Coordinates of C-alpha atoms in Angstrom, one line a residue:
M67 CA -37.6 -123.6 -184.6
S68 CA -40.6 -124.2 -181.9
T69 CA -43.9 -125.1 -183.3
T70 CA -45.1 -122.3 -181.8
V71 CA -42.8 -119.9 -184.2
K72 CA -44.0 -122.3 -187.2
S73 CA -47.4 -121.4 -186.7
Q74 CA -47.0 -118.0 -186.2
K75 CA -44.8 -117.7 -189.3
N76 CA -47.3 -119.7 -191.2
G77 CA -50.1 -117.5 -190.0
T78 CA -48.4 -114.5 -190.9
C79 CA -47.7 -115.9 -194.7
K80 CA -51.4 -116.8 -195.0
T81 CA -52.3 -113.3 -193.9
V82 CA -49.5 -111.6 -196.4
F83 CA -50.7 -114.1 -199.4
K84 CA -54.4 -113.2 -198.7
I85 CA -53.9 -109.4 -198.8
L86 CA -51.7 -109.8 -201.7
K87 CA -54.3 -111.4 -203.5
K88 CA -57.3 -108.9 -202.4
L89 CA -54.9 -106.2 -203.7
I90 CA -54.4 -108.2 -207.2
K91 CA -57.6 -108.7 -207.5
E92 CA -58.3 -104.9 -206.6
F93 CA -56.2 -104.1 -209.2
L94 CA -57.6 -106.1 -211.8
I95 CA -61.0 -104.8 -211.4
W96 CA -59.3 -100.8 -211.3
L97 CA -57.6 -101.7 -214.7
I98 CA -60.7 -103.3 -216.3
I99 CA -62.7 -100.3 -215.6
Q100 CA -59.9 -98.1 -216.9
L101 CA -59.9 -99.8 -220.2
H102 CA -63.6 -100.0 -220.2
M103 CA -63.7 -96.4 -219.9
I104 CA -61.4 -95.8 -222.6
F105 CA -62.9 -98.4 -224.8
D106 CA -66.3 -96.1 -224.4
W107 CA -64.5 -92.9 -225.0
L108 CA -63.2 -94.1 -228.1
V109 CA -66.3 -95.3 -228.8
D110 CA -68.1 -92.0 -228.5
L111 CA -65.1 -90.4 -230.3
L112 CA -65.6 -92.2 -233.4
F113 CA -69.1 -92.2 -233.5
G114 CA -69.4 -88.5 -232.7
F115 CA -66.7 -87.8 -235.9
Y116 CA -69.4 -89.5 -238.1
Y117 CA -72.7 -88.5 -236.5
D118 CA -72.2 -84.8 -235.0
H119 CA -72.3 -82.8 -238.2
S120 CA -75.9 -84.3 -238.8
A121 CA -77.3 -83.7 -235.3
K122 CA -81.5 -82.2 -235.4
K123 CA -83.6 -81.5 -232.6
V124 CA -87.4 -81.4 -233.2
P125 CA -88.9 -77.7 -233.9
P126 CA -90.6 -75.8 -231.0
I127 CA -94.1 -76.1 -229.7
K128 CA -96.3 -73.7 -230.6
N129 CA -99.6 -74.8 -229.0
D130 CA -100.0 -74.5 -225.8
L131 CA -102.2 -77.9 -225.5
L132 CA -99.5 -80.1 -226.3
L133 CA -97.8 -79.0 -223.2
M134 CA -100.7 -80.4 -221.0
S135 CA -100.8 -83.6 -219.1
A136 CA -103.5 -86.3 -220.5
S137 CA -105.6 -86.0 -217.2
E138 CA -105.4 -82.0 -217.6
L139 CA -106.5 -82.3 -221.1
A140 CA -109.0 -84.8 -220.1
N141 CA -110.7 -82.3 -217.7
Q142 CA -110.6 -79.4 -220.1
I143 CA -112.8 -81.5 -222.7
R144 CA -115.1 -82.7 -220.4
T145 CA -115.7 -79.2 -218.6
K146 CA -116.0 -78.2 -222.1
K147 CA -113.3 -75.3 -222.2
V148 CA -111.9 -77.2 -225.1
S149 CA -113.2 -79.4 -227.4
S150 CA -111.7 -82.7 -228.3
L151 CA -111.2 -82.0 -232.1
E152 CA -109.0 -79.0 -231.3
V153 CA -107.0 -81.2 -229.2
V154 CA -106.7 -84.0 -231.4
T155 CA -106.0 -81.8 -234.3
A156 CA -103.2 -80.1 -232.4
F157 CA -101.5 -83.5 -231.7
I158 CA -101.7 -84.9 -235.0
E159 CA -100.4 -81.8 -236.5
R160 CA -97.2 -82.0 -234.0
A161 CA -97.1 -85.4 -234.8
K162 CA -97.1 -84.7 -238.4
E163 CA -94.7 -82.0 -238.0
V164 CA -92.0 -84.2 -236.0
N165 CA -92.2 -87.4 -237.6
E166 CA -90.5 -86.1 -240.7
I167 CA -87.7 -85.6 -238.3
I168 CA -87.8 -88.8 -235.9
N169 CA -89.5 -91.0 -238.1
A170 CA -91.8 -92.3 -234.8
V171 CA -94.8 -93.1 -236.0
V172 CA -95.3 -95.9 -238.4
E173 CA -99.0 -96.0 -239.1
D174 CA -101.7 -93.2 -238.2
R175 CA -105.2 -93.2 -238.2
Y176 CA -105.8 -89.2 -238.2
S177 CA -108.7 -89.4 -240.2
N178 CA -110.8 -91.7 -237.9
A179 CA -109.4 -90.0 -234.9
L180 CA -110.6 -86.6 -236.0
E181 CA -114.2 -88.2 -236.5
E182 CA -114.0 -90.2 -233.1
A183 CA -113.1 -86.5 -231.2
K184 CA -116.1 -84.9 -233.1
E185 CA -118.3 -87.9 -231.7
V186 CA -116.7 -87.3 -228.2
D187 CA -117.7 -83.5 -228.6
K188 CA -121.3 -84.0 -229.8
L189 CA -121.6 -86.5 -226.8
L190 CA -120.8 -83.9 -224.4
Q191 CA -122.9 -81.3 -225.9
K192 CA -125.9 -83.9 -224.7
S193 CA -124.3 -84.5 -221.4
Q194 CA -123.7 -82.6 -218.0
D195 CA -122.5 -85.1 -215.3
I196 CA -119.2 -84.4 -215.3
D197 CA -118.4 -86.5 -212.3
V198 CA -120.0 -89.6 -214.3
I199 CA -118.0 -89.0 -217.3
K200 CA -114.7 -88.6 -215.2
K201 CA -115.3 -91.9 -213.4
K202 CA -116.4 -93.9 -216.1
K203 CA -114.2 -92.4 -219.5
P204 CA -111.1 -90.4 -217.4
F205 CA -109.6 -90.1 -220.7
L206 CA -112.2 -89.0 -222.6
G207 CA -111.2 -87.5 -226.1
V208 CA -107.7 -87.6 -225.4
P209 CA -105.4 -88.8 -228.0
F210 CA -103.0 -91.9 -227.2
T211 CA -100.3 -93.8 -229.2
T212 CA -99.4 -97.1 -228.6
K213 CA -96.3 -99.5 -230.1
E214 CA -97.0 -101.3 -233.4
S215 CA -96.3 -104.3 -231.5
I216 CA -99.6 -104.2 -229.5
E217 CA -102.5 -104.9 -231.6
A218 CA -105.2 -102.7 -232.6
K219 CA -108.1 -103.4 -234.4
G220 CA -108.0 -103.0 -238.6
M221 CA -103.6 -101.8 -238.2
L222 CA -100.7 -103.2 -239.1
H223 CA -99.2 -105.6 -236.6
T224 CA -96.2 -106.8 -238.3
M225 CA -93.7 -106.9 -235.2
G226 CA -90.9 -105.1 -237.7
L227 CA -90.7 -108.3 -239.6
T228 CA -90.7 -108.3 -243.6
S229 CA -92.7 -111.3 -243.8
R230 CA -95.6 -109.7 -241.9
R231 CA -95.6 -106.7 -243.6
D232 CA -99.0 -106.9 -244.4
Y233 CA -100.5 -108.5 -241.4
R234 CA -103.5 -106.5 -239.9
S235 CA -105.1 -107.0 -236.6
E236 CA -108.5 -108.6 -236.4
T237 CA -109.1 -107.5 -232.6
D238 CA -107.6 -105.1 -230.2
A239 CA -105.1 -105.8 -227.3
T240 CA -106.9 -105.8 -224.3
V241 CA -104.8 -102.6 -222.8
V242 CA -106.1 -100.7 -226.1
E243 CA -109.4 -102.0 -225.7
F244 CA -109.3 -100.3 -222.1
A245 CA -107.7 -97.1 -223.2
K246 CA -110.5 -96.7 -225.7
N247 CA -113.4 -97.8 -223.3
A248 CA -111.7 -95.1 -221.0
G249 CA -112.5 -92.4 -224.0
G250 CA -109.2 -92.4 -225.2
I251 CA -108.8 -91.8 -229.0
L252 CA -106.0 -94.1 -230.9
I253 CA -104.2 -91.6 -233.4
A254 CA -101.2 -93.8 -234.5
K255 CA -99.1 -96.7 -233.7
T256 CA -95.1 -96.1 -233.4
N257 CA -91.7 -98.1 -234.3
I258 CA -90.2 -101.1 -232.3
P259 CA -87.3 -103.2 -232.8
E260 CA -87.7 -106.4 -234.7
L261 CA -90.1 -108.9 -232.5
N262 CA -89.2 -106.2 -229.6
L263 CA -85.9 -107.7 -228.9
W264 CA -83.3 -104.8 -228.9
T265 CA -82.4 -102.0 -227.7
E266 CA -83.1 -99.7 -230.3
S267 CA -86.2 -99.1 -232.6
R268 CA -85.0 -100.2 -236.0
N269 CA -85.9 -102.7 -238.3
N270 CA -86.1 -103.7 -242.2
L271 CA -90.0 -102.4 -242.8
Y272 CA -89.8 -99.2 -240.9
G273 CA -86.3 -97.9 -240.6
Q274 CA -85.1 -96.3 -237.7
T275 CA -86.2 -94.0 -235.0
C276 CA -84.4 -91.1 -233.9
N277 CA -84.3 -89.3 -230.6
P278 CA -86.2 -85.8 -230.7
Y279 CA -83.5 -84.2 -228.2
N280 CA -80.9 -85.2 -230.7
T281 CA -81.4 -87.2 -234.2
T282 CA -78.0 -88.9 -233.7
R283 CA -79.2 -90.6 -230.6
N284 CA -80.8 -93.8 -229.6
V285 CA -84.5 -93.5 -228.3
G286 CA -84.3 -97.3 -226.8
G287 CA -86.5 -100.4 -227.5
S288 CA -88.5 -101.8 -227.5
S289 CA -91.1 -99.3 -226.8
G290 CA -88.4 -96.2 -228.9
G291 CA -91.5 -95.1 -231.0
E292 CA -93.2 -94.1 -227.9
G293 CA -90.8 -92.5 -225.9
A294 CA -89.8 -90.3 -229.0
I295 CA -93.4 -89.2 -230.3
I296 CA -94.1 -88.7 -226.2
A297 CA -91.1 -86.4 -225.6
A298 CA -92.1 -84.6 -228.7
C299 CA -95.4 -83.9 -228.0
G300 CA -96.8 -85.9 -230.7
A301 CA -99.2 -87.6 -228.3
A302 CA -100.8 -87.0 -225.2
I303 CA -100.3 -90.4 -223.6
S304 CA -99.1 -94.0 -224.6
I305 CA -99.2 -97.4 -223.7
G306 CA -95.8 -99.0 -223.7
S307 CA -94.8 -102.9 -222.8
D308 CA -91.8 -103.8 -220.7
I309 CA -90.3 -107.4 -220.6
G310 CA -86.3 -106.4 -220.3
G311 CA -86.9 -102.7 -219.8
S312 CA -89.2 -101.8 -223.1
T313 CA -91.2 -99.1 -221.5
R314 CA -88.1 -97.7 -219.3
M315 CA -85.2 -97.2 -221.6
P316 CA -87.3 -95.6 -224.1
A317 CA -88.9 -93.4 -221.0
F318 CA -85.0 -92.5 -219.9
F319 CA -83.6 -92.1 -223.5
N320 CA -86.3 -89.5 -224.5
G321 CA -86.9 -87.8 -220.8
V322 CA -90.3 -89.1 -220.1
F323 CA -91.8 -90.9 -217.6
G324 CA -92.2 -94.7 -217.8
L325 CA -93.5 -97.1 -215.2
K326 CA -93.4 -100.9 -215.2
P327 CA -96.2 -102.1 -212.8
T328 CA -96.0 -105.0 -210.5
E329 CA -96.2 -108.4 -211.9
G330 CA -99.2 -109.9 -213.3
L331 CA -101.2 -107.0 -213.2
T332 CA -102.0 -105.8 -216.9
P333 CA -103.4 -108.4 -219.4
L334 CA -100.8 -109.6 -222.1
K335 CA -103.5 -110.7 -224.5
G336 CA -102.6 -108.7 -228.0
V337 CA -99.2 -107.7 -226.4
G338 CA -96.7 -109.0 -228.8
L339 CA -97.8 -112.1 -230.4
R340 CA -99.8 -113.2 -227.3
K341 CA -103.1 -114.6 -227.8
K342 CA -104.2 -114.9 -224.4
D343 CA -103.2 -113.6 -220.7
Y344 CA -100.0 -115.7 -219.5
L345 CA -99.7 -115.3 -215.4
N346 CA -96.3 -115.9 -215.5
S347 CA -94.1 -113.7 -217.4
M348 CA -91.7 -110.6 -216.7
A349 CA -93.8 -108.5 -219.1
E350 CA -96.1 -105.9 -218.2
S351 CA -97.5 -102.9 -220.2
G352 CA -97.7 -99.7 -218.7
P353 CA -98.0 -96.2 -219.2
I354 CA -95.2 -93.2 -221.0
C355 CA -95.9 -89.8 -220.4
K356 CA -94.5 -86.4 -219.9
K357 CA -96.3 -85.5 -216.4
A358 CA -96.2 -87.5 -213.3
E359 CA -99.6 -87.0 -212.6
D360 CA -100.8 -89.2 -215.5
I361 CA -99.3 -92.3 -214.4
A362 CA -101.6 -93.6 -211.8
P363 CA -104.8 -92.6 -213.7
F364 CA -103.6 -94.2 -216.8
L365 CA -102.1 -97.2 -215.1
K366 CA -105.7 -97.7 -213.4
V367 CA -107.2 -97.8 -216.9
L368 CA -104.7 -100.4 -218.2
I369 CA -105.0 -102.5 -215.0
G370 CA -108.6 -102.7 -215.1
E371 CA -110.2 -105.1 -212.5
K372 CA -107.0 -105.9 -210.8
V373 CA -106.7 -102.6 -210.1
S374 CA -108.0 -103.2 -206.4
R375 CA -104.7 -105.3 -205.7
L376 CA -102.9 -102.0 -205.5
Q377 CA -103.5 -98.7 -203.5
L378 CA -103.0 -96.2 -205.8
D379 CA -105.3 -93.6 -204.2
T380 CA -103.1 -94.1 -201.1
V381 CA -102.0 -90.8 -199.8
V382 CA -98.1 -91.4 -199.5
D383 CA -96.7 -89.8 -196.3
L384 CA -92.9 -89.0 -197.6
K385 CA -91.5 -88.5 -194.4
K386 CA -91.9 -92.1 -193.2
L387 CA -90.7 -93.7 -196.1
N388 CA -87.2 -95.5 -195.9
I389 CA -85.1 -94.6 -198.7
F390 CA -82.3 -97.1 -200.3
Y391 CA -79.7 -96.6 -203.2
Q392 CA -77.4 -98.3 -205.1
E393 CA -74.8 -96.1 -207.5
S394 CA -73.9 -99.0 -209.9
S395 CA -74.8 -102.8 -210.8
G396 CA -71.1 -104.1 -210.1
D397 CA -71.3 -105.7 -213.5
L398 CA -67.8 -105.4 -214.9
R399 CA -68.9 -106.3 -218.3
A400 CA -71.3 -102.6 -218.3
S401 CA -70.0 -99.3 -218.7
K402 CA -69.4 -97.1 -215.8
V403 CA -71.9 -95.1 -214.4
N404 CA -70.8 -91.5 -215.7
S405 CA -70.5 -88.7 -213.6
E406 CA -73.7 -86.7 -214.6
M407 CA -75.7 -89.9 -214.0
K408 CA -74.3 -90.5 -210.6
N409 CA -75.1 -86.9 -209.6
A410 CA -78.3 -87.1 -211.1
L411 CA -79.1 -90.5 -208.5
L412 CA -77.2 -88.5 -205.6
K413 CA -79.2 -85.2 -205.7
C414 CA -82.5 -87.4 -205.5
V415 CA -80.9 -89.5 -202.5
Y416 CA -80.0 -86.1 -200.9
H417 CA -83.0 -84.6 -201.5
F418 CA -85.2 -87.6 -199.9
K419 CA -82.7 -87.5 -197.0
E420 CA -83.5 -84.1 -196.0
I421 CA -87.1 -84.9 -196.0
T422 CA -86.9 -88.5 -194.6
G423 CA -83.6 -87.9 -192.1
S424 CA -81.5 -90.9 -193.6
A425 CA -80.9 -92.6 -196.8
T426 CA -78.8 -96.2 -196.8
K427 CA -76.4 -97.5 -199.6
V428 CA -76.9 -101.1 -200.6
K429 CA -75.5 -103.3 -202.9
I430 CA -78.4 -106.2 -204.3
P431 CA -76.5 -109.5 -204.0
G432 CA -76.4 -110.8 -207.4
S433 CA -76.8 -107.2 -209.5
E434 CA -73.8 -107.9 -211.2
Y435 CA -75.4 -111.0 -213.0
S436 CA -78.4 -108.7 -213.9
Y437 CA -78.2 -109.4 -217.9
R438 CA -77.4 -113.3 -217.4
L439 CA -80.4 -113.6 -215.1
W440 CA -82.8 -111.8 -217.3
R441 CA -81.5 -113.9 -220.3
Y442 CA -82.0 -117.2 -218.0
W443 CA -85.5 -116.2 -217.5
M444 CA -86.0 -115.3 -220.9
G445 CA -85.5 -118.8 -221.4
Q446 CA -88.6 -119.7 -219.4
E447 CA -90.8 -117.4 -221.1
N448 CA -93.8 -118.6 -223.3
F449 CA -92.0 -117.3 -226.5
D450 CA -90.1 -119.4 -229.3
F451 CA -88.0 -116.9 -230.9
K452 CA -86.5 -119.1 -233.8
M453 CA -90.1 -120.0 -235.3
H454 CA -91.2 -116.1 -234.4
I455 CA -88.5 -114.7 -236.4
T456 CA -89.6 -116.3 -239.6
N457 CA -92.8 -115.8 -238.8
G458 CA -93.4 -119.7 -238.5
K459 CA -92.1 -120.3 -241.9
Y460 CA -88.9 -122.5 -240.5
R461 CA -87.2 -122.9 -237.6
A462 CA -84.3 -120.2 -238.1
S463 CA -80.9 -120.9 -236.7
A464 CA -77.4 -118.9 -236.5
V465 CA -76.1 -121.6 -238.9
T466 CA -78.6 -121.0 -241.8
E467 CA -79.1 -117.1 -241.1
A468 CA -75.3 -116.0 -240.5
P469 CA -74.7 -116.8 -244.3
R470 CA -77.9 -115.0 -245.7
F471 CA -77.0 -112.2 -243.6
L472 CA -73.3 -111.8 -244.8
T473 CA -74.7 -111.9 -248.5
G474 CA -77.3 -109.6 -248.1
K475 CA -80.2 -112.1 -248.4
S476 CA -81.6 -112.6 -244.9
E477 CA -84.6 -110.6 -244.1
I478 CA -83.6 -110.1 -240.2
T479 CA -81.3 -107.8 -238.4
L480 CA -78.1 -107.7 -236.8
A481 CA -79.7 -107.8 -233.5
A482 CA -82.2 -110.8 -234.6
L483 CA -78.7 -112.9 -235.8
L484 CA -77.1 -112.2 -232.5
K485 CA -79.9 -113.5 -230.7
L486 CA -79.7 -116.3 -232.5
I487 CA -76.3 -117.0 -232.1
D488 CA -76.9 -116.3 -228.1
E489 CA -79.5 -119.1 -228.5
D490 CA -77.6 -121.9 -230.5
I491 CA -73.8 -121.3 -229.7
L492 CA -73.5 -119.5 -226.1
P493 CA -73.7 -121.7 -223.2
K494 CA -76.5 -121.5 -220.8
D495 CA -77.1 -121.1 -217.2
S496 CA -78.2 -123.9 -215.1
N497 CA -81.8 -124.0 -213.5
E498 CA -80.4 -124.1 -210.3
W499 CA -78.1 -121.1 -210.5
G500 CA -80.7 -118.8 -212.1
M501 CA -83.3 -119.8 -209.8
N502 CA -81.3 -119.4 -206.2
T503 CA -79.8 -116.4 -207.4
T504 CA -82.8 -114.7 -208.0
K505 CA -84.3 -116.2 -205.1
N506 CA -81.6 -114.6 -202.8
M507 CA -82.1 -111.5 -204.6
K508 CA -85.9 -110.9 -204.0
K509 CA -85.4 -112.0 -200.4
Y510 CA -82.6 -109.4 -199.9
L511 CA -84.7 -106.7 -201.3
L512 CA -87.9 -107.6 -200.2
D513 CA -86.3 -107.4 -196.5
K514 CA -85.0 -103.9 -197.1
L515 CA -87.8 -102.2 -198.9
G516 CA -90.7 -104.0 -197.1
N517 CA -94.2 -101.8 -197.6
D518 CA -92.6 -98.8 -196.9
G519 CA -89.4 -98.3 -198.7
V520 CA -88.0 -97.3 -202.2
L521 CA -84.6 -97.9 -204.3
F522 CA -83.1 -95.4 -206.2
Y523 CA -81.2 -97.1 -208.7
P524 CA -79.2 -95.8 -211.9
S525 CA -81.5 -95.6 -215.1
S526 CA -78.1 -96.3 -217.1
P527 CA -74.4 -95.7 -217.3
F528 CA -74.9 -92.8 -219.3
P529 CA -77.8 -91.0 -221.6
A530 CA -78.6 -92.0 -224.9
G531 CA -75.9 -92.7 -227.1
Y532 CA -75.1 -92.8 -230.8
H533 CA -77.2 -94.8 -233.2
Y534 CA -75.9 -98.9 -233.4
S535 CA -73.3 -98.0 -230.9
A536 CA -75.6 -100.3 -228.7
Y537 CA -74.2 -103.2 -230.2
L538 CA -70.9 -102.2 -228.8
R539 CA -72.1 -102.0 -225.1
P540 CA -74.7 -104.9 -225.0
F541 CA -74.6 -105.4 -221.1
N542 CA -75.4 -101.8 -220.0
F543 CA -78.9 -103.4 -220.8
G544 CA -78.6 -105.1 -217.4
Y545 CA -79.6 -101.4 -215.2
W546 CA -83.2 -101.9 -216.6
C547 CA -83.7 -105.7 -216.9
L548 CA -83.1 -106.5 -213.7
F549 CA -86.1 -105.8 -212.2
N550 CA -88.2 -107.6 -214.7
V551 CA -86.4 -110.7 -213.3
L552 CA -87.5 -109.7 -209.7
R553 CA -91.0 -108.7 -211.1
F554 CA -91.0 -105.4 -208.9
P555 CA -92.5 -102.3 -209.7
V556 CA -90.4 -99.4 -211.1
C557 CA -90.6 -96.0 -212.3
Q558 CA -88.6 -94.2 -214.4
V559 CA -88.3 -90.6 -213.6
P560 CA -86.7 -87.6 -216.0
L561 CA -84.2 -85.5 -214.0
G562 CA -83.7 -82.8 -216.5
L563 CA -80.8 -82.8 -219.5
D564 CA -77.0 -83.3 -219.4
K565 CA -74.3 -80.8 -220.8
N566 CA -74.7 -82.7 -223.9
G567 CA -78.6 -81.8 -223.8
L568 CA -79.6 -85.2 -223.4
P569 CA -82.0 -86.6 -220.7
V570 CA -80.8 -87.9 -217.4
G571 CA -83.0 -89.7 -215.3
V572 CA -83.3 -92.2 -212.4
Q573 CA -85.0 -95.7 -211.6
V574 CA -87.6 -96.1 -208.4
V575 CA -88.3 -99.6 -207.2
A576 CA -90.7 -100.7 -204.5
A577 CA -91.7 -104.0 -203.4
P578 CA -94.8 -105.6 -205.2
Y579 CA -97.7 -104.1 -205.0
N580 CA -96.2 -100.8 -203.8
D581 CA -96.7 -99.4 -207.2
H582 CA -97.9 -96.0 -205.7
L583 CA -94.8 -95.7 -203.7
C584 CA -93.0 -95.5 -206.8
I585 CA -95.6 -93.2 -208.3
A586 CA -95.5 -90.6 -205.1
V587 CA -91.6 -90.3 -205.5
A588 CA -91.8 -89.7 -209.0
Q589 CA -94.1 -86.7 -208.6
E590 CA -91.7 -85.3 -206.0
L591 CA -89.0 -85.9 -207.8
E592 CA -91.2 -83.8 -210.8
R593 CA -92.1 -80.9 -208.3
A594 CA -88.3 -80.9 -206.9
F595 CA -86.2 -81.1 -210.2
G596 CA -88.7 -80.1 -212.7
G597 CA -89.1 -83.5 -214.3
W598 CA -89.9 -83.5 -218.6
V599 CA -87.9 -80.6 -220.5
P600 CA -89.0 -79.9 -224.0
P601 CA -86.7 -81.2 -226.7
S602 CA -86.7 -78.5 -228.7

C-alpha cells in the first residue's frame, strides 16, 4: 500500500473519529439536559403535592393611591392634590393587610412615619415654590422601605442572626440617609436570608417571606421582603442591595423592576455589615419599584454626587441601539430555560428588532461558569463569613456546625451550613483562572455593547419555585450573579404572568456607565407589554 493511500486512510479515520467524538459529546449533553428536565419536573410535582392546597394571594387593592408610581405620588403631594398623610396612611394600612399573609415586614415605624407625614404637609402649607421642592426633595412625603440588612437609625439590624437579635443601628446607611434627605419617609424594614447569603428570604428570627402572587412560592433573596412588599403595594418604593442578584432576583420573582447599577456608584456604608465604603466590590444598592419611571429619579438619589458619572437625563434614541440576546447561560448544572421564559425573552428581542432593524444572538464566553466565577470573586470581597455568622463570637466551621445543626442545637440555617461546607471542603478555583476568564468575558461583552448596545438575558430558567426547592437547584443562581462578576449595569424588567399566574421577565444589560440605556429599554418594554401586574 502506497504512502499516499495510507495517509488518506489515516486522515479519513481521524475525521470519522472527530465526528464520532462530537456526536457522542452532543448526545451526552442532550442526555444530561433531559435528565435535568425530568428531575425538575419531579421536584415540582412532589413539592406541588405538598404545597398547592395551601396557596393564597394577597387581597385586591382598594385604594388607587397604591397603584401610582412614587414619582407620581411625589408630584401629587407637592402640588397638594393629596396630602402626605393620606399617602403614608394608605400604604401603612396596605402593609398591615398583606403582611399577615406574606410576612415581609419585620419591623415597622408606622407611628413615627405618620408624624413625619404631618410635618411634610405643614411644610407644604408654608412653601409655594414647587420647582425648588422637586429639585431638593424629589420624593417629599413618599413612603419607602428597605431591607433589614441596610442600617436605619434606631431600627433592628440583626442580619437575620439570632446572636444579633437585639442589635439596633445608631446611624443610617448612607443610601437611607440620601433617601430621607430626598424627602422619603421610611415606614418599615423587610425580611432577608441570614447574612443576605441565600436565594430565599428565611431566617431563624423572622421566619419565611411568601410570594404575594402565590404564598407557596419563593420571593428570592436577599431583598426578598422588599420585592414582596413592593409587588403587594405595601410601599411606594424600596432600597435593595445586590452582590449576586439580591435586587434583581426578588424583583423577578415578585414581578417588579429592580436595577443593579454600574460598579462603584452607590455608597456601601451601612449596607450589610460594612462600616465604610468599599470601592472594589461586586455589591451595589439600587431601586426596586412597580413603575419604570421611578428607576432613574430614585437612582439619582441613591448615587448622590457620583450621579455625574451617568447620563440619566440623556434621551435615548431606541432606533439606534444595537440589540444582542442570549437564550441560556450554557451551564449544564443549571435548569433548562423553560418555554415561557424563553418566549418572554424572544418577544423583547422581536419587539426591538422591529424598532432597530436587527438583533444578534450571542454566547458570552465563560457564561457557563457564572456560579463558579461569582464564588471565586466572593472570595475576594472584604467579608469574613465564618466570623460574621457567629457575630464574632468564634470562627465557625463545617466540622463544628454540622453536628450542632443535625442535633437541633445550631443557631444557623441550612443555607449558612452549606456555605460553611463550601468554604471548608469544596476545592477553590485558581486566581489565574478566575481573573483570566472574567477578563475575557468582559472584553467580549464590552466589544459587543460599546456605548449603544444592550443585551437581553434570561432572568432565570423559570418563575418563582416552591419554598425550599432552591436547595435542589443551586446553580440557577448563575443567571443573576454573572453581572455582578462583570460589574455591568443590569435591570430586571417584569413582562406579565405565566400560565400559573407567576411573574416572568427579562434582564437588560448595558456596558458600564450606560445605565440609562437599561432604563430606557425597561420603559419601552413596560409601554409595550404592561410591566407590573397587581398580584391580586
